[in-house]
mmCIF file of C-alpha atoms in Angstrom:
data_model
loop_
_atom_site.group_PDB
_atom_site.id
_atom_site.type_symbol
_atom_site.label_atom_id
_atom_site.label_comp_id
_atom_site.label_asym_id
_atom_site.label_seq_id
_atom_site.Cartn_x
_atom_site.Cartn_y
_atom_site.Cartn_z
ATOM 1 C CA UNK B 1 0.000 0.000 0.000
ATOM 2 C CA UNK B 2 2.845 2.374 0.849
ATOM 3 C CA UNK B 3 4.406 1.631 -2.546
ATOM 4 C CA UNK B 4 1.126 2.350 -4.306
ATOM 5 C CA UNK B 5 0.779 5.691 -2.508
ATOM 6 C CA UNK B 6 4.400 6.638 -3.272
ATOM 7 C CA UNK B 7 4.030 5.781 -6.967
ATOM 8 C CA UNK B 8 1.083 8.146 -7.359
ATOM 9 C CA UNK B 9 1.525 11.873 -7.980
ATOM 10 C CA UNK B 10 -0.820 12.642 -5.089
ATOM 11 C CA UNK B 11 1.301 10.477 -2.787
ATOM 12 C CA UNK B 12 4.513 12.230 -3.801
ATOM 13 C CA UNK B 13 2.914 15.647 -3.330
ATOM 14 C CA UNK B 14 1.730 14.574 0.117
ATOM 15 C CA UNK B 15 5.243 13.432 1.039
ATOM 16 C CA UNK B 16 6.569 16.795 -0.166
ATOM 17 C CA UNK B 17 3.970 18.666 1.880
ATOM 18 C CA UNK B 18 4.533 16.765 5.135
ATOM 19 C CA UNK B 19 8.346 16.774 4.858
ATOM 20 C CA UNK B 20 8.243 20.469 3.959
ATOM 21 C CA UNK B 21 6.207 21.292 7.064
ATOM 22 C CA UNK B 22 8.657 19.303 9.216
ATOM 23 C CA UNK B 23 11.539 21.350 7.814
ATOM 24 C CA UNK B 24 9.558 24.568 8.244
ATOM 25 C CA UNK B 25 9.037 23.826 11.942
ATOM 26 C CA UNK B 26 12.772 23.214 12.302
ATOM 27 C CA UNK B 27 13.573 26.487 10.516
ATOM 28 C CA UNK B 28 11.385 28.482 12.901
ATOM 29 C CA UNK B 29 13.120 26.952 15.942
ATOM 30 C CA UNK B 30 16.546 27.303 14.308
ATOM 31 C CA UNK B 31 15.965 30.985 13.536
ATOM 32 C CA UNK B 32 14.913 31.729 17.110
ATOM 33 C CA UNK B 33 18.042 29.975 18.365
ATOM 34 C CA UNK B 34 20.225 31.908 15.920
ATOM 35 C CA UNK B 35 18.899 35.233 17.194
ATOM 36 C CA UNK B 36 20.374 34.448 20.609
ATOM 37 C CA UNK B 37 23.692 35.560 19.134
ATOM 38 C CA UNK B 38 22.569 39.166 19.716
ATOM 39 C CA UNK B 39 22.619 38.506 23.473
ATOM 40 C CA UNK B 40 26.351 37.818 23.501
ATOM 41 C CA UNK B 41 28.774 34.922 23.252
ATOM 42 C CA UNK B 42 27.943 33.410 26.654
ATOM 43 C CA UNK B 43 24.231 33.200 25.835
ATOM 44 C CA UNK B 44 24.801 31.769 22.362
ATOM 45 C CA UNK B 45 27.437 29.243 23.409
ATOM 46 C CA UNK B 46 25.283 28.138 26.347
ATOM 47 C CA UNK B 47 22.364 27.545 23.971
ATOM 48 C CA UNK B 48 24.586 25.450 21.677
ATOM 49 C CA UNK B 49 25.758 23.412 24.678
ATOM 50 C CA UNK B 50 22.162 22.925 25.854
ATOM 51 C CA UNK B 51 21.269 21.410 22.468
ATOM 52 C CA UNK B 52 23.917 18.749 23.033
ATOM 53 C CA UNK B 53 22.684 17.916 26.536
ATOM 54 C CA UNK B 54 19.011 17.854 25.541
ATOM 55 C CA UNK B 55 17.272 14.802 27.003
ATOM 56 C CA UNK B 56 19.922 13.985 29.611
ATOM 57 C CA UNK B 57 20.135 11.874 31.676
ATOM 58 C CA UNK B 58 17.610 9.711 29.802
ATOM 59 C CA UNK B 59 19.593 10.209 26.591
ATOM 60 C CA UNK B 60 23.366 10.312 26.303
ATOM 61 C CA UNK B 61 25.260 13.442 25.318
ATOM 62 C CA UNK B 62 24.281 14.620 21.795
ATOM 63 C CA UNK B 63 21.851 11.733 21.236
ATOM 64 C CA UNK B 64 18.828 14.039 20.963
ATOM 65 C CA UNK B 65 20.731 16.264 18.545
ATOM 66 C CA UNK B 66 21.594 13.286 16.342
ATOM 67 C CA UNK B 67 17.962 12.114 16.409
ATOM 68 C CA UNK B 68 16.891 15.565 15.203
ATOM 69 C CA UNK B 69 19.579 15.503 12.502
ATOM 70 C CA UNK B 70 18.483 12.053 11.321
ATOM 71 C CA UNK B 71 14.844 13.189 11.110
ATOM 72 C CA UNK B 72 15.875 16.268 9.133
ATOM 73 C CA UNK B 73 18.009 14.241 6.729
ATOM 74 C CA UNK B 74 15.056 11.903 6.156
ATOM 75 C CA UNK B 75 12.761 14.890 5.518
ATOM 76 C CA UNK B 76 15.232 16.516 3.101
ATOM 77 C CA UNK B 77 15.814 13.274 1.171
ATOM 78 C CA UNK B 78 12.077 12.524 0.958
ATOM 79 C CA UNK B 79 11.311 16.097 -0.122
ATOM 80 C CA UNK B 80 14.058 16.235 -2.755
ATOM 81 C CA UNK B 81 13.304 12.766 -4.130
ATOM 82 C CA UNK B 82 9.580 13.455 -4.460
ATOM 83 C CA UNK B 83 10.273 16.842 -6.079
ATOM 84 C CA UNK B 84 12.721 15.346 -8.588
ATOM 85 C CA UNK B 85 10.434 12.477 -9.545
ATOM 86 C CA UNK B 86 7.430 14.786 -9.934
ATOM 87 C CA UNK B 87 9.549 17.081 -12.096
ATOM 88 C CA UNK B 88 10.628 14.193 -14.341
ATOM 89 C CA UNK B 89 7.031 12.977 -14.562
ATOM 90 C CA UNK B 90 5.906 16.470 -15.546
ATOM 91 C CA UNK B 91 8.581 16.701 -18.257
ATOM 92 C CA UNK B 92 7.627 13.300 -19.690
ATOM 93 C CA UNK B 93 3.986 14.366 -19.758
ATOM 94 C CA UNK B 94 4.823 17.432 -21.869
ATOM 95 C CA UNK B 95 8.216 16.995 -23.597
ATOM 96 C CA UNK B 96 7.890 20.348 -25.388
ATOM 97 C CA UNK B 97 7.672 23.617 -23.482
ATOM 98 C CA UNK B 98 4.500 25.640 -23.422
ATOM 99 C CA UNK B 99 4.363 28.329 -26.112
ATOM 100 C CA UNK B 100 3.006 30.837 -23.619
ATOM 101 C CA UNK B 101 3.839 30.881 -19.933
ATOM 102 C CA UNK B 102 1.032 31.085 -17.442
ATOM 103 C CA UNK B 103 0.544 34.806 -16.848
ATOM 104 C CA UNK B 104 -0.284 34.375 -13.163
ATOM 105 C CA UNK B 105 2.723 32.220 -12.305
ATOM 106 C CA UNK B 106 4.698 34.068 -9.638
ATOM 107 C CA UNK B 107 8.475 34.413 -9.603
ATOM 108 C CA UNK B 108 8.607 32.030 -6.631
ATOM 109 C CA UNK B 109 6.581 29.420 -8.550
ATOM 110 C CA UNK B 110 8.842 29.590 -11.602
ATOM 111 C CA UNK B 111 12.007 29.305 -9.519
ATOM 112 C CA UNK B 112 10.961 26.571 -7.054
ATOM 113 C CA UNK B 113 13.182 23.965 -8.708
ATOM 114 C CA UNK B 114 16.262 26.158 -8.903
ATOM 115 C CA UNK B 115 15.577 27.404 -5.396
ATOM 116 C CA UNK B 116 15.593 23.816 -4.175
ATOM 117 C CA UNK B 117 18.937 23.182 -5.867
ATOM 118 C CA UNK B 118 20.412 26.347 -4.324
ATOM 119 C CA UNK B 119 19.176 25.344 -0.866
ATOM 120 C CA UNK B 120 20.523 21.807 -1.271
ATOM 121 C CA UNK B 121 23.991 23.111 -2.131
ATOM 122 C CA UNK B 122 23.775 25.630 0.718
ATOM 123 C CA UNK B 123 22.966 22.913 3.262
ATOM 124 C CA UNK B 124 26.132 21.038 2.249
ATOM 125 C CA UNK B 125 28.244 24.204 2.536
ATOM 126 C CA UNK B 126 26.621 25.201 5.838
ATOM 127 C CA UNK B 127 27.383 21.813 7.415
ATOM 128 C CA UNK B 128 30.983 21.829 6.152
ATOM 129 C CA UNK B 129 31.399 25.362 7.461
ATOM 130 C CA UNK B 130 29.793 25.447 10.915
ATOM 131 C CA UNK B 131 29.359 21.778 11.866
ATOM 132 C CA UNK B 132 32.470 19.954 10.656
ATOM 133 C CA UNK B 133 34.642 23.043 10.091
ATOM 134 C CA UNK B 134 35.998 21.591 6.840
ATOM 135 C CA UNK B 135 35.657 24.824 4.833
ATOM 136 C CA UNK B 136 35.515 27.199 7.787
ATOM 137 C CA UNK B 137 37.626 30.369 7.486
ATOM 138 C CA UNK B 138 39.965 31.508 10.259
ATOM 139 C CA UNK B 139 40.306 28.205 12.083
ATOM 140 C CA UNK B 140 37.295 26.260 13.347
ATOM 141 C CA UNK B 141 36.919 26.203 17.159
ATOM 142 C CA UNK B 142 34.904 23.244 18.418
ATOM 143 C CA UNK B 143 32.630 24.256 21.283
ATOM 144 C CA UNK B 144 32.803 27.972 20.368
ATOM 145 C CA UNK B 145 29.908 28.465 17.910
ATOM 146 C CA UNK B 146 29.710 32.217 18.545
ATOM 147 C CA UNK B 147 33.256 32.795 17.299
ATOM 148 C CA UNK B 148 32.736 30.408 14.386
ATOM 149 C CA UNK B 149 29.675 32.355 13.232
ATOM 150 C CA UNK B 150 31.560 35.645 13.498
ATOM 151 C CA UNK B 151 34.442 34.171 11.488
ATOM 152 C CA UNK B 152 32.138 33.025 8.698
ATOM 153 C CA UNK B 153 30.319 36.329 8.352
ATOM 154 C CA UNK B 154 33.536 38.303 8.520
ATOM 155 C CA UNK B 155 34.215 37.096 4.961
ATOM 156 C CA UNK B 156 32.538 38.588 1.887
ATOM 157 C CA UNK B 157 31.810 35.211 0.324
ATOM 158 C CA UNK B 158 30.300 33.829 3.535
ATOM 159 C CA UNK B 159 27.818 36.697 3.579
ATOM 160 C CA UNK B 160 26.957 36.392 -0.115
ATOM 161 C CA UNK B 161 26.396 32.617 0.033
ATOM 162 C CA UNK B 162 24.243 32.883 3.158
ATOM 163 C CA UNK B 163 22.131 35.862 2.096
ATOM 164 C CA UNK B 164 21.473 34.504 -1.408
ATOM 165 C CA UNK B 165 20.439 31.166 0.114
ATOM 166 C CA UNK B 166 18.112 32.862 2.593
ATOM 167 C CA UNK B 167 16.436 34.861 -0.180
ATOM 168 C CA UNK B 168 15.915 31.598 -2.067
ATOM 169 C CA UNK B 169 14.543 30.095 1.153
ATOM 170 C CA UNK B 170 12.015 32.912 1.499
ATOM 171 C CA UNK B 171 10.701 32.378 -2.026
ATOM 172 C CA UNK B 172 10.621 28.617 -1.469
ATOM 173 C CA UNK B 173 8.616 28.946 1.756
ATOM 174 C CA UNK B 174 6.234 31.492 0.258
ATOM 175 C CA UNK B 175 5.156 29.112 -2.486
ATOM 176 C CA UNK B 176 5.828 25.850 -0.642
ATOM 177 C CA UNK B 177 3.588 26.619 2.345
ATOM 178 C CA UNK B 178 0.728 27.518 0.045
ATOM 179 C CA UNK B 179 1.227 24.354 -2.039
ATOM 180 C CA UNK B 180 1.423 22.178 1.083
ATOM 181 C CA UNK B 181 -1.829 23.631 2.391
ATOM 182 C CA UNK B 182 -3.577 22.877 -0.911
ATOM 183 C CA UNK B 183 -2.145 19.340 -1.054
ATOM 184 C CA UNK B 184 -3.258 18.536 2.498
ATOM 185 C CA UNK B 185 -6.740 19.872 1.867
ATOM 186 C CA UNK B 186 -6.509 22.991 4.030
ATOM 187 C CA UNK B 187 -7.312 25.358 1.193
ATOM 188 C CA UNK B 188 -10.792 26.711 0.491
ATOM 189 C CA UNK B 189 -12.400 29.878 -0.826
ATOM 190 C CA UNK B 190 -12.798 31.253 2.678
ATOM 191 C CA UNK B 191 -9.274 30.317 3.832
ATOM 192 C CA UNK B 192 -7.187 30.996 0.732
ATOM 193 C CA UNK B 193 -6.510 34.653 1.533
ATOM 194 C CA UNK B 194 -5.532 33.818 5.126
ATOM 195 C CA UNK B 195 -3.217 31.017 3.950
ATOM 196 C CA UNK B 196 -1.516 33.317 1.445
ATOM 197 C CA UNK B 197 -1.033 35.922 4.175
ATOM 198 C CA UNK B 198 0.474 33.309 6.534
ATOM 199 C CA UNK B 199 2.789 32.116 3.743
ATOM 200 C CA UNK B 200 3.984 35.664 3.029
ATOM 201 C CA UNK B 201 4.484 36.504 6.711
ATOM 202 C CA UNK B 202 6.387 33.271 7.400
ATOM 203 C CA UNK B 203 8.635 33.817 4.392
ATOM 204 C CA UNK B 204 9.335 37.422 5.389
ATOM 205 C CA UNK B 205 9.986 36.702 9.072
ATOM 206 C CA UNK B 206 12.268 33.723 8.418
ATOM 207 C CA UNK B 207 14.245 35.520 5.732
ATOM 208 C CA UNK B 208 14.658 38.627 7.892
ATOM 209 C CA UNK B 209 15.489 36.581 10.993
ATOM 210 C CA UNK B 210 18.212 34.538 9.304
ATOM 211 C CA UNK B 211 19.683 37.487 7.362
ATOM 212 C CA UNK B 212 19.833 39.525 10.583
ATOM 213 C CA UNK B 213 22.806 37.442 11.802
ATOM 214 C CA UNK B 214 25.271 38.196 8.945
ATOM 215 C CA UNK B 215 24.056 41.800 8.883
ATOM 216 C CA UNK B 216 24.726 42.019 12.623
ATOM 217 C CA UNK B 217 28.300 40.804 12.098
ATOM 218 C CA UNK B 218 28.882 43.098 9.109
ATOM 219 C CA UNK B 219 27.671 46.165 11.025
ATOM 220 C CA UNK B 220 29.626 45.305 14.180
ATOM 221 C CA UNK B 221 26.547 44.711 16.340
ATOM 222 C CA UNK B 222 27.821 41.143 16.740
ATOM 223 C CA UNK B 223 31.594 40.995 17.136
#
């Protein structure tokens, strides 16, 4: 039965919607945590340490964090796989491009696929930069996330990569939240305007919240 659901377009869209909402919830929590950097290094480093001790003593050190990471990886893989397969199915259904584009298609709608690719590449860079320290500038300091963030956003390319990715994220959320609501049956004539407003507000708040960190470093508010 699971295979039958997955093979259908409706099933893939449902997987995309549910996995997208899981990632959206994580992004809201992650943004709030990131904003703690404006309260100083002690506050931010303490928050990072708390994440690693979450669930103790029932769970061992960092176990809860790894459970969250595993769930996110599963959500990202499911989301990307469903999106790719739906895209290929759409291309096979109409091998030649439309002569005229849909006039009401928004910029976010037309760039959802490229936005997903940009975000996928950004996730890899972000992990290599601030989790493993592989591409981190200035010497990665394990256990000192505040200084690592400042190091990253003290470089011009770190700011460009992050800000471009966050703008792509905003567009992706703006269209993705609306699509998820329609897929899961939440849309209706009476709720459509409210759902569009929620999608726009979420996209704006998350983009502004994430971009605030590199801007804070660039302006010297965070140093």
